[in-house]
Coordinates of C-alpha atoms in Angstrom, one line a residue:
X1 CA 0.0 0.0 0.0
X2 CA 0.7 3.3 0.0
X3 CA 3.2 4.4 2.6
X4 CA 5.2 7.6 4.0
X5 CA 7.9 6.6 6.5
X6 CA 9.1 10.4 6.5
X7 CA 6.1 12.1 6.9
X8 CA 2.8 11.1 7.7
X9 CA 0.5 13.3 5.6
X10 CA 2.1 11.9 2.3
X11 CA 0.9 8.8 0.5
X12 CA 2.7 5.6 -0.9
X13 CA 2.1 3.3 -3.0
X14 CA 0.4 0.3 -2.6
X15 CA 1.9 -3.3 -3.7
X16 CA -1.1 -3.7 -5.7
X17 CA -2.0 -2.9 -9.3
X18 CA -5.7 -2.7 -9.0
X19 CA -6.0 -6.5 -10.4
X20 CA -9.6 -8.2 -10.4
X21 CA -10.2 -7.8 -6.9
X22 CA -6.8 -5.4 -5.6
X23 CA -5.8 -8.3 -3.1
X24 CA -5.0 -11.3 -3.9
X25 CA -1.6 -12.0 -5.3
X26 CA -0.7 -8.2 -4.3
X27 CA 3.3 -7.7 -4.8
X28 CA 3.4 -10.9 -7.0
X29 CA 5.7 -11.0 -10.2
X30 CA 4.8 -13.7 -12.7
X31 CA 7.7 -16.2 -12.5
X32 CA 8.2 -15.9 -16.8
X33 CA 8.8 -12.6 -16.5
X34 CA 12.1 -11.9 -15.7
X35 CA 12.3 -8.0 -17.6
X36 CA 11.1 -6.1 -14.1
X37 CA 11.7 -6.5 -10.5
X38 CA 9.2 -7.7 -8.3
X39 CA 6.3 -5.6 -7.7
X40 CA 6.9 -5.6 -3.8
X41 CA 9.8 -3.1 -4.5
X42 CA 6.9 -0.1 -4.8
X43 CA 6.4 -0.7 -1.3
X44 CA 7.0 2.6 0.3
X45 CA 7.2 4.2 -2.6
X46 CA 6.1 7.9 -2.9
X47 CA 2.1 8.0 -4.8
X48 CA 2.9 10.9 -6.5
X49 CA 5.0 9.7 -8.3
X50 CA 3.4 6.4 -9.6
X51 CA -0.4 7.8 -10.6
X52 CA -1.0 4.2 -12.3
X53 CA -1.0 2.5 -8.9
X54 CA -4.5 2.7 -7.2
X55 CA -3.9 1.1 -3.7
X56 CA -3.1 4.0 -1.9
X57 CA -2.5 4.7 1.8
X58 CA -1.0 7.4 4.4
X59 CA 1.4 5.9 6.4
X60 CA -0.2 7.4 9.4
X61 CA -3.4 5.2 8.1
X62 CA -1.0 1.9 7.4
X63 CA 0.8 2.2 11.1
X64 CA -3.0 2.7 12.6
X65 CA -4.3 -0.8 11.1
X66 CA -1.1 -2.7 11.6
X67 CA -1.2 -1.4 15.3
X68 CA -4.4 -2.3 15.5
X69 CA -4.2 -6.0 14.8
X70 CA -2.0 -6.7 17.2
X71 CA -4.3 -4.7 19.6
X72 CA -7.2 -6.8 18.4
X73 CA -5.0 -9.9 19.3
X74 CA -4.7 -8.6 22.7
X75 CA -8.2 -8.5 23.4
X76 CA -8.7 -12.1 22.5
X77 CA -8.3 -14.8 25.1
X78 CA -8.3 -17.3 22.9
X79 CA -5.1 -16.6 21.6
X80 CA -3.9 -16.7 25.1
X81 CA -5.5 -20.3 25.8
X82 CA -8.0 -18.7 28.4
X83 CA -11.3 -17.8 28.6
X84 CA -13.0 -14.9 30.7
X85 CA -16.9 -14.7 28.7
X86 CA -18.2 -15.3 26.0
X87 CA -17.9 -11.9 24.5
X88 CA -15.1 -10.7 25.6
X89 CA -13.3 -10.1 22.4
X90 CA -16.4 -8.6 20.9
X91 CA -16.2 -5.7 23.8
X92 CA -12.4 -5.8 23.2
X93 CA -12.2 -4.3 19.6
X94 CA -15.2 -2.4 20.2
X95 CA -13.1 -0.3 22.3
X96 CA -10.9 -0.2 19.9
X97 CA -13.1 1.5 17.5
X98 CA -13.7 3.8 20.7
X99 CA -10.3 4.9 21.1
X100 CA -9.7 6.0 17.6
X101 CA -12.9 7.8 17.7
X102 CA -11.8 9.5 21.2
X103 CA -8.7 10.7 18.7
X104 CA -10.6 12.1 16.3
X105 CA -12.9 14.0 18.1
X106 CA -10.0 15.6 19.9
X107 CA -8.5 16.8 17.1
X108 CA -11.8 17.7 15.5
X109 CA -12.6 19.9 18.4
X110 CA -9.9 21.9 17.8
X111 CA -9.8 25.7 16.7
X112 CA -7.8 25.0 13.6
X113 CA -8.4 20.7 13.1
X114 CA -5.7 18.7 11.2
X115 CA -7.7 17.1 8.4
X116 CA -4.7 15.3 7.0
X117 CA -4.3 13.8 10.5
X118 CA -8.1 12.8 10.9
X119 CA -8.0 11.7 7.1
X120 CA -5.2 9.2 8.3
X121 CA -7.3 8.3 11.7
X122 CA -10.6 7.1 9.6
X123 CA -9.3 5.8 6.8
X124 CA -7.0 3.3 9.5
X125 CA -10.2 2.3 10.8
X126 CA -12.1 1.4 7.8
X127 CA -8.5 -0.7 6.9
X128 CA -8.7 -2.5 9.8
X129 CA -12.2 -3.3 10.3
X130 CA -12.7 -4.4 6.6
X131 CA -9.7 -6.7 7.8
X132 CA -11.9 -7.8 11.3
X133 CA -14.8 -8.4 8.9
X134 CA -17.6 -8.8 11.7
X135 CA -15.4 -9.7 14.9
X136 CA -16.4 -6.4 16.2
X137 CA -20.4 -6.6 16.6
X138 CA -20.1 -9.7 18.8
X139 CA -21.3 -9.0 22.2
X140 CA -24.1 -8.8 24.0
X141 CA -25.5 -5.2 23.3
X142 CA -27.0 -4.7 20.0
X143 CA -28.3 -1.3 20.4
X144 CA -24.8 -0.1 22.1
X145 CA -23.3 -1.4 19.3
X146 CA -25.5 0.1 16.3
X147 CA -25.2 3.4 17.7
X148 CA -21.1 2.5 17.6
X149 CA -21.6 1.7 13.8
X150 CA -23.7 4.9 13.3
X151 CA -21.3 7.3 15.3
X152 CA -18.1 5.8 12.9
X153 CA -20.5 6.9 10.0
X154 CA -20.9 10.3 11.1
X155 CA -17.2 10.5 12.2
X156 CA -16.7 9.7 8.4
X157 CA -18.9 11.8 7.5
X158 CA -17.6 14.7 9.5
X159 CA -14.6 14.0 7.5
X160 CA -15.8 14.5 4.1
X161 CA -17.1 17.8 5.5
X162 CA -13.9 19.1 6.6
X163 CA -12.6 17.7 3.3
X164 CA -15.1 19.7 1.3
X165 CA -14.4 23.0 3.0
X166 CA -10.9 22.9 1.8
X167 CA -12.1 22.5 -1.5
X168 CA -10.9 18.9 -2.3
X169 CA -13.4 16.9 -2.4
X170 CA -13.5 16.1 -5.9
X171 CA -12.2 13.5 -8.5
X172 CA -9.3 14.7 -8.8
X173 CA -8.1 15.6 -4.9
X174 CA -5.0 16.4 -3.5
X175 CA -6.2 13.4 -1.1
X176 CA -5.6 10.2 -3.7
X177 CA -7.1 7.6 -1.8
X178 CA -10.0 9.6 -1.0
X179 CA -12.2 7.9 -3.8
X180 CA -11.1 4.3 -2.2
X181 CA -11.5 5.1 1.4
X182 CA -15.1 6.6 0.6
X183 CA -15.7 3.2 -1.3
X184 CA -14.6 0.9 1.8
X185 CA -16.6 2.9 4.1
X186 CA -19.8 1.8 1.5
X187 CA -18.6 -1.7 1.4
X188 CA -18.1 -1.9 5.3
X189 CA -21.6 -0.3 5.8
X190 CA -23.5 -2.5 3.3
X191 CA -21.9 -5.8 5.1
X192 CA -23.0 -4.4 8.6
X193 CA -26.2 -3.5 7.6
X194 CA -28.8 -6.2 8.0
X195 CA -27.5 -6.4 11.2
X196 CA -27.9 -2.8 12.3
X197 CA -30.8 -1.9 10.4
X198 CA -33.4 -3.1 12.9
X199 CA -31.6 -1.5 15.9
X200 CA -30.8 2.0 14.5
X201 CA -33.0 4.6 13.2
X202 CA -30.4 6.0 10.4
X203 CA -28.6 2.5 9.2
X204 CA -28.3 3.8 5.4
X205 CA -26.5 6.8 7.0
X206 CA -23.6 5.7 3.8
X207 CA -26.1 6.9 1.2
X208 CA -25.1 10.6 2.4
X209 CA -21.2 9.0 1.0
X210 CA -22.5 8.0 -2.3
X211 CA -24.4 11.4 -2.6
X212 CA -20.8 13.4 -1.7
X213 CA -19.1 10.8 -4.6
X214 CA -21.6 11.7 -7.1
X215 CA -21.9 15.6 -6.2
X216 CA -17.6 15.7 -6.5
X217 CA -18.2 13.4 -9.9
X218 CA -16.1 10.8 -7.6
X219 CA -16.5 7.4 -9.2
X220 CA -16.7 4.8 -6.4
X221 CA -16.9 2.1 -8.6
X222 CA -13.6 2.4 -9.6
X223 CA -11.9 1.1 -6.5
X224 CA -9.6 -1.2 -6.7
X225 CA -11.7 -4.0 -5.0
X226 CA -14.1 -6.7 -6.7
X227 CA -17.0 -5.5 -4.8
X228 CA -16.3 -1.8 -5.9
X229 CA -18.2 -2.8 -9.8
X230 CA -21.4 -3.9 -8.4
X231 CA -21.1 -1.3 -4.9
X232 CA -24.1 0.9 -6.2
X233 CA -26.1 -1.6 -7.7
X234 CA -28.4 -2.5 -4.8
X235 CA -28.9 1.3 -3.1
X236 CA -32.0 1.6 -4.7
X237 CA -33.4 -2.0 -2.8
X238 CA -32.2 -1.3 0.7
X239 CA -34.2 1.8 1.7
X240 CA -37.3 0.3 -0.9
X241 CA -39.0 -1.5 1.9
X242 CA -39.2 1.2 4.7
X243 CA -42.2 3.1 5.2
X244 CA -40.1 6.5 4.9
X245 CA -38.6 5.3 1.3
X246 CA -39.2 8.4 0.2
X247 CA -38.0 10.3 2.6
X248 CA -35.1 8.4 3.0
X249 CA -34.2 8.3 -0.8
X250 CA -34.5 12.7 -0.5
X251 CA -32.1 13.4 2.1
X252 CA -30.0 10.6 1.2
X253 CA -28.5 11.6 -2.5
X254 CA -27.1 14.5 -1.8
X255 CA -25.6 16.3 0.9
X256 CA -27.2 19.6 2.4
X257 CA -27.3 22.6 0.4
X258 CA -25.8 25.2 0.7
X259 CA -21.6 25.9 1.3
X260 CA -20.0 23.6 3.2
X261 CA -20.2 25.0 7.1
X262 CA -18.3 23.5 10.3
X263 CA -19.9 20.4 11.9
X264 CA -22.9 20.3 9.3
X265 CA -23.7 16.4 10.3
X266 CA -23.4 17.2 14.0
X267 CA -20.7 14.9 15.1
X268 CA -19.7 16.9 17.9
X269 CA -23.3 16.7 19.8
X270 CA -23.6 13.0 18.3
X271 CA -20.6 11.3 19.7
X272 CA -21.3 13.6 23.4
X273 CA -24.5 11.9 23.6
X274 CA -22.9 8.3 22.2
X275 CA -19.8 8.3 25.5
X276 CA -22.9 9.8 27.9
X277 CA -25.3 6.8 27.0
X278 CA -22.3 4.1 26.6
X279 CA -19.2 4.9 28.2
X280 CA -17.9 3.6 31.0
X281 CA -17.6 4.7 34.6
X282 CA -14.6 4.8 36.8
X283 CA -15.9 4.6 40.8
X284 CA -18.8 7.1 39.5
X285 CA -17.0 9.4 37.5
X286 CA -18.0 10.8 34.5
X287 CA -18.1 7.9 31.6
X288 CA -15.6 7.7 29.3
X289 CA -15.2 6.0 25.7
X290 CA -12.6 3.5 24.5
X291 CA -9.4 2.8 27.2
X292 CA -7.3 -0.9 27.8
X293 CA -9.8 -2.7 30.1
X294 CA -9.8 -6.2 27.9
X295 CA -6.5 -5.4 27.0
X296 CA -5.3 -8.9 28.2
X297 CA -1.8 -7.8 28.2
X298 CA -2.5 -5.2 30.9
X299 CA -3.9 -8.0 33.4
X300 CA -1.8 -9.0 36.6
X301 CA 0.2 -12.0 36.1
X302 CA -2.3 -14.0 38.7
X303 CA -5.2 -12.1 36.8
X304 CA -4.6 -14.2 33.5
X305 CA -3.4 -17.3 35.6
X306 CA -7.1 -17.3 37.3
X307 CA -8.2 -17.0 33.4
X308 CA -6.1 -20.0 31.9
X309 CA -7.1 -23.5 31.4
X310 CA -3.4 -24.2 33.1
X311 CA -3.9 -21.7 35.5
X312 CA -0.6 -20.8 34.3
X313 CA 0.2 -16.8 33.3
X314 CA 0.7 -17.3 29.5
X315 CA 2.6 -14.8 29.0
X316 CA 4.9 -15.4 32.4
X317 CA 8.5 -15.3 29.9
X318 CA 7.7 -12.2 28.7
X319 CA 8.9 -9.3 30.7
X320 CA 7.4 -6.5 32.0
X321 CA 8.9 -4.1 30.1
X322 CA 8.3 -5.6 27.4
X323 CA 4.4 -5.8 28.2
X324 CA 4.3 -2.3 29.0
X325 CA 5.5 -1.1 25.8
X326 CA 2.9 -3.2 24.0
X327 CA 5.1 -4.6 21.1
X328 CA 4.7 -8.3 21.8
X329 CA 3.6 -10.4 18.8
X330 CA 1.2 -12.8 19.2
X331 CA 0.8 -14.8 15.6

């Protein structure tokens, strides 16, 4: 992918050439050809300077959803031969998703907000939870978890806002995966969206994406995924059955009118109300979103042993340093 190692608002290129499905066999050189390097060599490479390749990624994005995988393995006990309950790791990446939206509203509630940075923050999370598929919505509280979904959507959405007040949202952006992280966020939505729609009174909240991608002549389509050709196809279907279709099908193609204006999709009240309703409280202080509490790796050493099926620490060779720092690899 895409990758700046010296700064983290650039872009890189991705090992992929945008291939049937932009995955599989990414970085691959066919063994007869023997006139070119391998492919893996435009790892790191700077996008600018290679327009044909359309995986792109900041490397602020890249470090998030690398970090995040091995922060997803340390909220799952079964990697640690243990068990705690049953949906433990469910609750684990959930606040996971949490933390990164903690980070964004803090710099989105700034006087002057870093949209590169935020850019990189979301478009990490879409990377990584496209990768978790649907690891994350496993627990054992539907609604808290649909308004989760929703409040990632409006983050997005925030986003695209911020993006559009500095004048590039459009085909050809200053912001080249722009067109690709707009698609995943579509793609991600449509998966999770039987399951969220009869919990959550906005569950097509993605149609406002497609109605930015089609206002900034942004084709989503294009992405270098398989499911990017046939992304669109079905829109029409999924509001067809609700009673307010119509409604729905109006404020969903477009985005307000009018110039763009700071917090026009209400993010700021949104995710207040999410962290007052669903956060978690410390000895009956205020609640709080995201934090380490199924961070495994954070347990006492007799807290995992009362968790193991040896009743054994599993992790008793590895130092506490090293635990601290949080760089252990798991798989």
């Amino acid at each position: 992918m895409p990758w700046d190692i010296q700064a983290e608002d650039e872009e890189w290129e991705s090992t992929s050439d945008g291939g049937e499905d932009g995955l599989e066999g990414a970085g691959e050189q066919d063994p007869a050809d023997n006139s070119k390097e391998p492919e893996l060599k435009m790892f790191k490479r700077p996008a600018a300077d290679h327009p044909e390749w359309q995986w792109v990624m900041m490397w602020r994005s890249w470090t998030i959803c690398c970090d995040y995988m091995r922060q997803a393995d340390y909220r799952n006990p079964d990697l640690f031969g243990m068990y705690i309950y049953n949906d433990w790791h469910g609750w684990g990446l959930n606040e996971l998703i949490e933390n990164l939206l903690v980070e964004f509203s803090a710099e989105f509630r700034k006087q002057k907000p870093d949209v590169k940075h935020m850019r990189g923050t979301m478009a990490g999370l879409v990377h990584w939870m496209m990768l978790r598929q649907d690891d994350w919505i496993h627990d054992d509280d539907g609604d808290g978890t649909a308004e989760r979904y929703v409040t990632v959507g409006y983050a997005f959405l925030a986003l695209l806002n911020e993006v559009d007040r500095l004048g590039q949202l459009k085909a050809d952006s200053e912001f080249r995966d722009l067109g690709l992280v707009m698609a995943l966020y579509v793609l991600w939505a449509q998966r999770e969206a039987d399951v969220m729609s009869g919990m959550h009174d906005d569950p097509y909240w993605y149609h406002k994406i497609v109605g930015y991608a089609r206002q900034a002549a942004i084709d989503l389509t294009a992405a270098p995924f398989r499911e990017a050709k046939t992304l669109l196809d079905d829109m029409d279907d999924e509001v067809a059955s609700d009673e307010d279709a119509e409604e729905e099908r109006a404020k969903e193609k477009v985005p307000p009118e009018g110039k763009a204006k700071p917090d026009r999709w209400g993010f700021k009240a949104r995710i207040k109300n999410f962290e007052e309703k669903y956060g978690k409280s410390a000895q009956g202080g205020k609640p709080k979103l995201g934090g380490q509490q199924y961070d495994i790796t954070k347990m006492s050493r007799s807290e995992r042993a009362s968790h193991a099926f040896d009743d054994k620490d599993p992790l008793a060779d590895i130092p506490i340093k090293e635990l601290k720092a949080g760089n252990i690899s798991l798989r």
